[in-house]
Every structure is written in structure tokens, then in C-alpha cells.
Amino acid sequence: MKKQWIVGNWKMNGSLAANEALLQALMSGLNQPACGVAVCVPSVYLAQCQALLKGSAIELGAQDVSQHEQGAYTGELSAAMLREFGARFAIVGHSERRQYHGETDAVVAAKTQRALAGGVTPIVCVGETLAEREAGKTEEVVKRQLAAVIHTNGHCISEIVVAYEPVWAIGTGKTASPEQAQAVHAVLRAQLQAASSNPARVPILYGGSMNAANAAELLAQPDIDGGLVGGAALKAPDFLSIIAAARKN
Ligand code: 13P
């Protein structure tokens, strides 16, 4: 894995025309990025984006993956299907899925396992709500969320990507300060290191109102290995600025 990754999460945004315009602008603005770059698109657009991104430095990802391998699970998409359409990554356990789709820690752990088995790198999201932060429970919550994933995937934990996304910072314009984010990243780093016999560094991305103005300071923190970017990933100049702010080594 490269040292830093900037990953766009398009969420439920886009259209055939808008996707093409955005990807063309990104590809023409991107010359040999120092970091890894990926976009996690709505799955119906994977085929379109796979074709557009052929030969480019931008990797493709999905925003979710089924916890099942195949079968009678109406509406679900398997890791193998996503892989077939070029998805190198799948976001797993995003707070919007935990909140609106009832995904538990156990489901997130199972999805992580299925993604790995299907050759898709899971980007496992953890993060506390505002109430949890104010109650002094941030560390307890993120450790519990990550522990479930480690419990089920301990043997290959070095192959995942983690994203720390404080729920109160998502789509709100409120970013965790670089110090707040670094403190949680350090906790997650220690937990991952204790769980793994493999010295490979698990990338830990920060997500939550990352933008062109605050990216450099966040990305300069020692345990922040990149960003998972929502709103700012939909505007080519903003996303390109964040990519340019990534550490060079
Ligand atoms: P925003 O960057 O829009 O706050 O979204 C962050 C996020 O949820 C990325 O997964």
C-alpha cells in the first residue's frame, strides 16, 4: 500500500453525465499523484466508471458489500460482483449504513470478511456520535467497533483499510481538529498493532468534512494515512486540492 490514500465517497450522488464530467476533470487534473486515489461510486455506475478510468491512476470502489457470498438476498451485491466491475475497495460500516440500515458491529465484521474473501479491500468505518463524544466515550466506541472486525478477521487484519469518521463531523462542516483526529488514530493504530503479527501498516484514513482548506493539516498528522472525502469529492477542483495536500512519502 502507498503511504497515503485519498478516497472519494460519492454517496448517493451522480448521473451518467455528471460522473463522466467529474472523472474527466479529475483525470486531466491529475498528473502522477504522490498518493493513492480512489472513488467509491454508486454500484450501478461501476461499469461506466470502470470503462472511463481504464488506464488511469484512479482506483474504483463501491460503498457497501453483502455479508453473504451469493444466493437469495434480494437487492444485495456480492464482493465477487463488485470485483468483476473493477472495484478494488468497498466501504464497509459507514455511519450512514449503521444509522439508517441498522448495521451492527457483527454485520460490519461479516461484510469485512466477505470483502476480503472476494478480493475487495474493505474500508472499515468507525466513529462516535456527538453524544458519545460528549459523554467521554469516543475511545470506548471506536475500539468496540474495530474489535468486532478484528475478532472475525484477525488473521488478515493487515489487509484492511480503516477510516475514522466522527459522525458529528460528517456533512456538517465541523471537522475534527488535527489533534482530535490524531488522538483517535493513535488509539486505533495501537489496537491494530496489538492484533497483528504482520508489521505492515494498516492505512487509517480520516473522514468528516475534509476539504481543500483543512486537508493539509489533517494529512500532516503522523497517524493519518489519508482521507475519506464526501462532499468535496464531488467537485473536481476541491478533490484535486486534497490530493495535492497528501504527504509525499
Ligand atoms: P463529508 O466529507 O461530506 O463530511 O462526508 C464524509 C464521509 O462520510 C465520507 O465517507
Tab-separated table of C-alpha atoms and ligand atoms in Angstrom:
chain	number	residue	atom	x	y	z
A	1	MET	CA	0.000	0.000	0.000
A	2	LYS	CA	1.143	3.501	-0.746
A	3	LYS	CA	1.643	5.717	2.242
A	4	GLN	CA	-1.462	7.877	1.874
A	5	TRP	CA	-4.810	7.369	0.154
A	6	ILE	CA	-7.374	9.950	-0.812
A	7	VAL	CA	-10.704	8.220	-1.386
A	8	GLY	CA	-13.868	9.921	-2.563
A	9	ASN	CA	-17.200	8.639	-1.279
A	10	TRP	CA	-19.775	9.888	-3.733
A	11	LYS	CA	-22.658	8.557	-1.595
A	12	MET	CA	-25.995	8.667	-3.498
A	13	ASN	CA	-24.934	11.346	-5.939
A	14	GLY	CA	-24.199	11.379	-9.641
A	15	SER	CA	-25.644	10.584	-13.048
A	16	LEU	CA	-24.123	9.213	-16.226
A	17	ALA	CA	-23.391	12.742	-17.434
A	18	ALA	CA	-22.167	14.127	-14.105
A	19	ASN	CA	-19.906	11.114	-13.442
A	20	GLU	CA	-18.260	11.434	-16.819
A	21	ALA	CA	-17.656	15.157	-16.389
A	22	LEU	CA	-16.219	14.669	-12.894
A	23	LEU	CA	-13.924	11.790	-13.828
A	24	GLN	CA	-12.690	13.543	-16.975
A	25	ALA	CA	-11.861	16.638	-14.915
A	26	LEU	CA	-10.071	14.530	-12.295
A	27	MET	CA	-8.079	12.577	-14.854
A	28	SER	CA	-6.962	15.654	-16.719
A	29	GLY	CA	-6.037	17.450	-13.498
A	30	LEU	CA	-4.120	14.562	-12.008
A	31	ASN	CA	-0.524	14.119	-13.014
A	32	GLN	CA	1.246	11.323	-11.191
A	33	PRO	CA	-0.296	11.753	-7.741
A	34	ALA	CA	2.025	11.119	-4.799
A	35	CYS	CA	-0.765	9.254	-3.018
A	36	GLY	CA	-3.238	6.565	-3.969
A	37	VAL	CA	-6.529	7.922	-5.299
A	38	ALA	CA	-9.874	6.141	-5.451
A	39	VAL	CA	-13.543	6.950	-5.934
A	40	CYS	CA	-16.317	4.897	-4.335
A	41	VAL	CA	-19.274	5.295	-6.638
A	42	PRO	CA	-22.898	4.115	-6.536
A	43	SER	CA	-22.688	0.496	-7.681
A	44	VAL	CA	-24.929	0.943	-10.725
A	45	TYR	CA	-22.206	3.209	-12.107
A	46	LEU	CA	-19.283	0.843	-11.537
A	47	ALA	CA	-19.338	-0.362	-15.153
A	48	GLN	CA	-19.416	3.176	-16.512
A	49	CYS	CA	-16.617	4.322	-14.219
A	50	GLN	CA	-14.566	1.180	-14.839
A	51	ALA	CA	-14.599	1.973	-18.567
A	52	LEU	CA	-13.832	5.667	-18.060
A	53	LEU	CA	-10.971	5.020	-15.609
A	54	LYS	CA	-9.252	2.342	-17.666
A	55	GLY	CA	-5.519	3.045	-17.655
A	56	SER	CA	-5.810	5.946	-15.229
A	57	ALA	CA	-4.241	6.313	-11.777
A	58	ILE	CA	-7.670	6.444	-10.143
A	59	GLU	CA	-8.899	3.246	-8.495
A	60	LEU	CA	-12.526	2.302	-8.149
A	61	GLY	CA	-14.554	1.298	-5.128
A	62	ALA	CA	-18.095	0.504	-4.010
A	63	GLN	CA	-19.903	1.920	-0.981
A	64	ASP	CA	-21.147	-1.328	0.527
A	65	VAL	CA	-20.897	-5.092	0.052
A	66	SER	CA	-23.080	-8.005	1.085
A	67	GLN	CA	-22.155	-10.110	4.090
A	68	HIS	CA	-23.227	-13.152	2.045
A	69	GLU	CA	-21.336	-14.892	-0.705
A	70	GLN	CA	-24.300	-15.415	-3.067
A	71	GLY	CA	-27.891	-16.577	-3.160
A	72	ALA	CA	-31.379	-15.436	-2.179
A	73	TYR	CA	-30.564	-11.976	-0.849
A	74	THR	CA	-32.699	-9.635	-2.949
A	75	GLY	CA	-31.050	-6.324	-3.658
A	76	GLU	CA	-27.629	-7.310	-2.334
A	77	LEU	CA	-24.337	-7.210	-4.237
A	78	SER	CA	-21.559	-9.695	-3.565
A	79	ALA	CA	-17.872	-8.931	-3.333
A	80	ALA	CA	-17.281	-11.066	-6.435
A	81	MET	CA	-19.762	-8.976	-8.425
A	82	LEU	CA	-18.139	-5.737	-7.326
A	83	ARG	CA	-14.698	-7.132	-8.156
A	84	GLU	CA	-15.910	-8.114	-11.615
A	85	PHE	CA	-16.748	-4.462	-12.269
A	86	GLY	CA	-13.360	-3.219	-11.192
A	87	ALA	CA	-13.935	-2.402	-7.529
A	88	ARG	CA	-10.676	-2.627	-5.637
A	89	PHE	CA	-12.302	-1.219	-2.492
A	90	ALA	CA	-15.651	-1.374	-0.725
A	91	ILE	CA	-16.611	0.939	2.105
A	92	VAL	CA	-17.961	-1.141	4.980
A	93	GLY	CA	-19.889	0.045	8.043
A	94	HIS	CA	-20.228	3.680	7.057
A	95	SER	CA	-22.113	5.509	9.805
A	96	GLU	CA	-24.972	6.202	7.383
A	97	ARG	CA	-25.400	2.443	6.940
A	98	ARG	CA	-25.091	1.818	10.659
A	99	GLN	CA	-27.661	4.555	11.339
A	100	TYR	CA	-30.200	4.143	8.516
A	101	HIS	CA	-29.806	0.465	7.674
A	102	GLY	CA	-29.302	-0.996	11.117
A	103	GLU	CA	-25.845	-2.395	10.500
A	104	THR	CA	-24.411	-3.775	13.717
A	105	ASP	CA	-20.770	-4.360	14.595
A	106	ALA	CA	-21.322	-8.058	13.815
A	107	VAL	CA	-22.714	-7.288	10.342
A	108	VAL	CA	-19.807	-4.942	9.645
A	109	ALA	CA	-17.377	-7.661	10.696
A	110	ALA	CA	-19.090	-10.188	8.401
A	111	LYS	CA	-19.052	-7.766	5.478
A	112	THR	CA	-15.362	-7.150	6.055
A	113	GLN	CA	-14.743	-10.883	5.923
A	114	ARG	CA	-16.725	-11.304	2.685
A	115	ALA	CA	-14.945	-8.395	1.023
A	116	LEU	CA	-11.538	-9.847	1.868
A	117	ALA	CA	-12.566	-13.309	0.689
A	118	GLY	CA	-13.799	-11.805	-2.587
A	119	GLY	CA	-10.596	-9.885	-3.278
A	120	VAL	CA	-12.007	-6.461	-2.428
A	121	THR	CA	-10.215	-4.313	0.155
A	122	PRO	CA	-12.693	-3.208	2.818
A	123	ILE	CA	-12.512	0.377	4.064
A	124	VAL	CA	-13.934	-0.181	7.530
A	125	CYS	CA	-15.519	2.915	9.049
A	126	VAL	CA	-15.642	3.619	12.759
A	127	GLY	CA	-16.650	6.752	14.626
A	128	GLU	CA	-18.543	8.151	17.564
A	129	THR	CA	-21.676	10.294	17.655
A	130	LEU	CA	-21.690	13.727	19.249
A	131	ALA	CA	-23.499	12.360	22.320
A	132	GLU	CA	-20.871	9.650	22.707
A	133	ARG	CA	-18.042	12.174	22.413
A	134	GLU	CA	-19.644	14.483	24.927
A	135	ALA	CA	-20.084	11.552	27.307
A	136	GLY	CA	-16.342	10.856	27.065
A	137	LYS	CA	-16.948	7.567	25.256
A	138	THR	CA	-15.105	8.174	21.969
A	139	GLU	CA	-12.295	5.735	22.656
A	140	GLU	CA	-14.607	3.059	24.001
A	141	VAL	CA	-16.907	3.276	20.952
A	142	VAL	CA	-14.267	3.195	18.216
A	143	LYS	CA	-12.380	0.405	19.990
A	144	ARG	CA	-15.559	-1.664	20.287
A	145	GLN	CA	-16.353	-1.143	16.587
A	146	LEU	CA	-12.844	-2.103	15.497
A	147	ALA	CA	-12.616	-5.014	17.957
A	148	ALA	CA	-15.601	-6.713	16.284
A	149	VAL	CA	-13.789	-6.563	12.945
A	150	ILE	CA	-10.522	-7.778	14.461
A	151	HIS	CA	-12.316	-10.648	16.219
A	152	THR	CA	-13.636	-12.013	12.916
A	153	ASN	CA	-10.714	-11.051	10.677
A	154	GLY	CA	-7.686	-11.163	12.955
A	155	HIS	CA	-5.606	-13.360	10.668
A	156	CYS	CA	-5.782	-10.890	7.780
A	157	ILE	CA	-6.298	-7.631	9.623
A	158	SER	CA	-3.256	-6.089	7.927
A	159	GLU	CA	-5.177	-6.232	4.626
A	160	ILE	CA	-7.951	-3.852	5.617
A	161	VAL	CA	-8.137	-0.078	5.476
A	162	VAL	CA	-9.718	1.740	8.428
A	163	ALA	CA	-11.481	5.089	8.260
A	164	TYR	CA	-12.107	7.148	11.375
A	165	GLU	CA	-15.215	9.194	10.685
A	166	PRO	CA	-16.634	11.027	13.692
A	167	VAL	CA	-20.374	11.044	12.989
A	168	TRP	CA	-20.724	14.659	14.174
A	169	ALA	CA	-18.228	15.771	11.515
A	170	ILE	CA	-19.890	14.087	8.528
A	171	GLY	CA	-21.578	16.506	6.175
A	172	THR	CA	-21.790	19.130	8.910
A	173	GLY	CA	-18.836	21.338	8.063
A	174	LYS	CA	-17.496	20.569	11.561
A	175	THR	CA	-14.118	18.889	11.186
A	176	ALA	CA	-12.312	17.154	13.986
A	177	SER	CA	-9.260	19.250	14.792
A	178	PRO	CA	-5.991	17.672	13.643
A	179	GLU	CA	-5.211	16.965	17.321
A	180	GLN	CA	-8.603	15.349	17.980
A	181	ALA	CA	-8.298	13.183	14.872
A	182	GLN	CA	-4.668	12.234	15.574
A	183	ALA	CA	-5.553	11.184	19.139
A	184	VAL	CA	-8.184	8.718	17.908
A	185	HIS	CA	-5.975	7.495	15.067
A	186	ALA	CA	-3.234	6.718	17.585
A	187	VAL	CA	-5.698	4.636	19.634
A	188	LEU	CA	-6.769	2.707	16.532
A	189	ARG	CA	-3.143	2.256	15.437
A	190	ALA	CA	-2.227	0.718	18.794
A	191	GLN	CA	-5.247	-1.599	18.664
A	192	LEU	CA	-4.371	-2.746	15.142
A	193	GLN	CA	-0.717	-3.291	16.007
A	194	ALA	CA	-1.612	-5.337	19.070
A	195	ALA	CA	-3.886	-7.519	16.926
A	196	SER	CA	-1.484	-8.202	14.093
A	197	SER	CA	1.696	-10.185	13.852
A	198	ASN	CA	2.293	-8.596	10.445
A	199	PRO	CA	4.344	-5.392	10.695
A	200	ALA	CA	2.576	-3.911	7.633
A	201	ARG	CA	0.960	-0.578	8.496
A	202	VAL	CA	-2.824	-0.571	8.140
A	203	PRO	CA	-3.833	2.704	6.464
A	204	ILE	CA	-6.122	4.739	8.742
A	205	LEU	CA	-7.998	7.438	6.825
A	206	TYR	CA	-9.787	10.423	8.342
A	207	GLY	CA	-13.273	11.365	7.118
A	208	GLY	CA	-15.668	14.124	8.080
A	209	SER	CA	-15.873	17.490	6.313
A	210	MET	CA	-12.371	17.181	4.903
A	211	ASN	CA	-11.918	19.926	2.340
A	212	ALA	CA	-9.310	21.835	0.353
A	213	ALA	CA	-8.701	24.230	3.257
A	214	ASN	CA	-8.240	21.752	6.106
A	215	ALA	CA	-6.752	18.710	4.332
A	216	ALA	CA	-3.062	19.597	4.604
A	217	GLU	CA	-3.140	19.997	8.377
A	218	LEU	CA	-5.067	16.766	8.897
A	219	LEU	CA	-2.888	14.818	6.461
A	220	ALA	CA	0.277	16.042	8.201
A	221	GLN	CA	-0.606	14.121	11.377
A	222	PRO	CA	1.632	11.096	11.927
A	223	ASP	CA	-1.172	8.518	12.167
A	224	ILE	CA	-3.448	9.935	9.463
A	225	ASP	CA	-2.805	7.985	6.284
A	226	GLY	CA	-5.265	9.734	4.020
A	227	GLY	CA	-8.821	10.909	3.720
A	228	LEU	CA	-12.289	9.551	3.014
A	229	VAL	CA	-13.954	12.529	1.412
A	230	GLY	CA	-17.680	13.058	0.879
A	231	GLY	CA	-18.973	16.399	-0.347
A	232	ALA	CA	-15.614	17.753	-1.513
A	233	ALA	CA	-15.087	14.654	-3.689
A	234	LEU	CA	-17.944	15.769	-5.933
A	235	LYS	CA	-16.106	18.895	-7.064
A	236	ALA	CA	-13.021	18.205	-9.163
A	237	PRO	CA	-11.001	21.288	-8.068
A	238	ASP	CA	-11.629	20.543	-4.389
A	239	PHE	CA	-10.817	16.856	-4.669
A	240	LEU	CA	-7.661	17.639	-6.660
A	241	SER	CA	-6.559	20.125	-3.977
A	242	ILE	CA	-6.992	17.479	-1.287
A	243	ILE	CA	-4.960	15.007	-3.366
A	244	ALA	CA	-2.240	17.634	-3.753
A	245	ALA	CA	-2.183	18.099	0.042
A	246	ALA	CA	-1.335	14.441	0.703
A	247	ARG	CA	2.076	13.710	2.191
A	248	LYS	CA	4.710	12.848	-0.361
A	249	ASN	CA	6.205	9.855	1.464
B	1	13P	P1	-18.268	14.698	4.155
B	1	13P	O1	-16.852	14.860	3.630
B	1	13P	O2	-19.312	15.193	3.222
B	1	13P	O3	-18.390	15.230	5.553
B	1	13P	O4	-18.521	13.111	4.259
B	1	13P	C1	-17.575	12.327	4.880
B	1	13P	C2	-17.937	10.908	4.675
B	1	13P	O5	-18.920	10.428	5.202
B	1	13P	C3	-17.075	10.108	3.799
B	1	13P	O6	-17.388	8.758	3.869
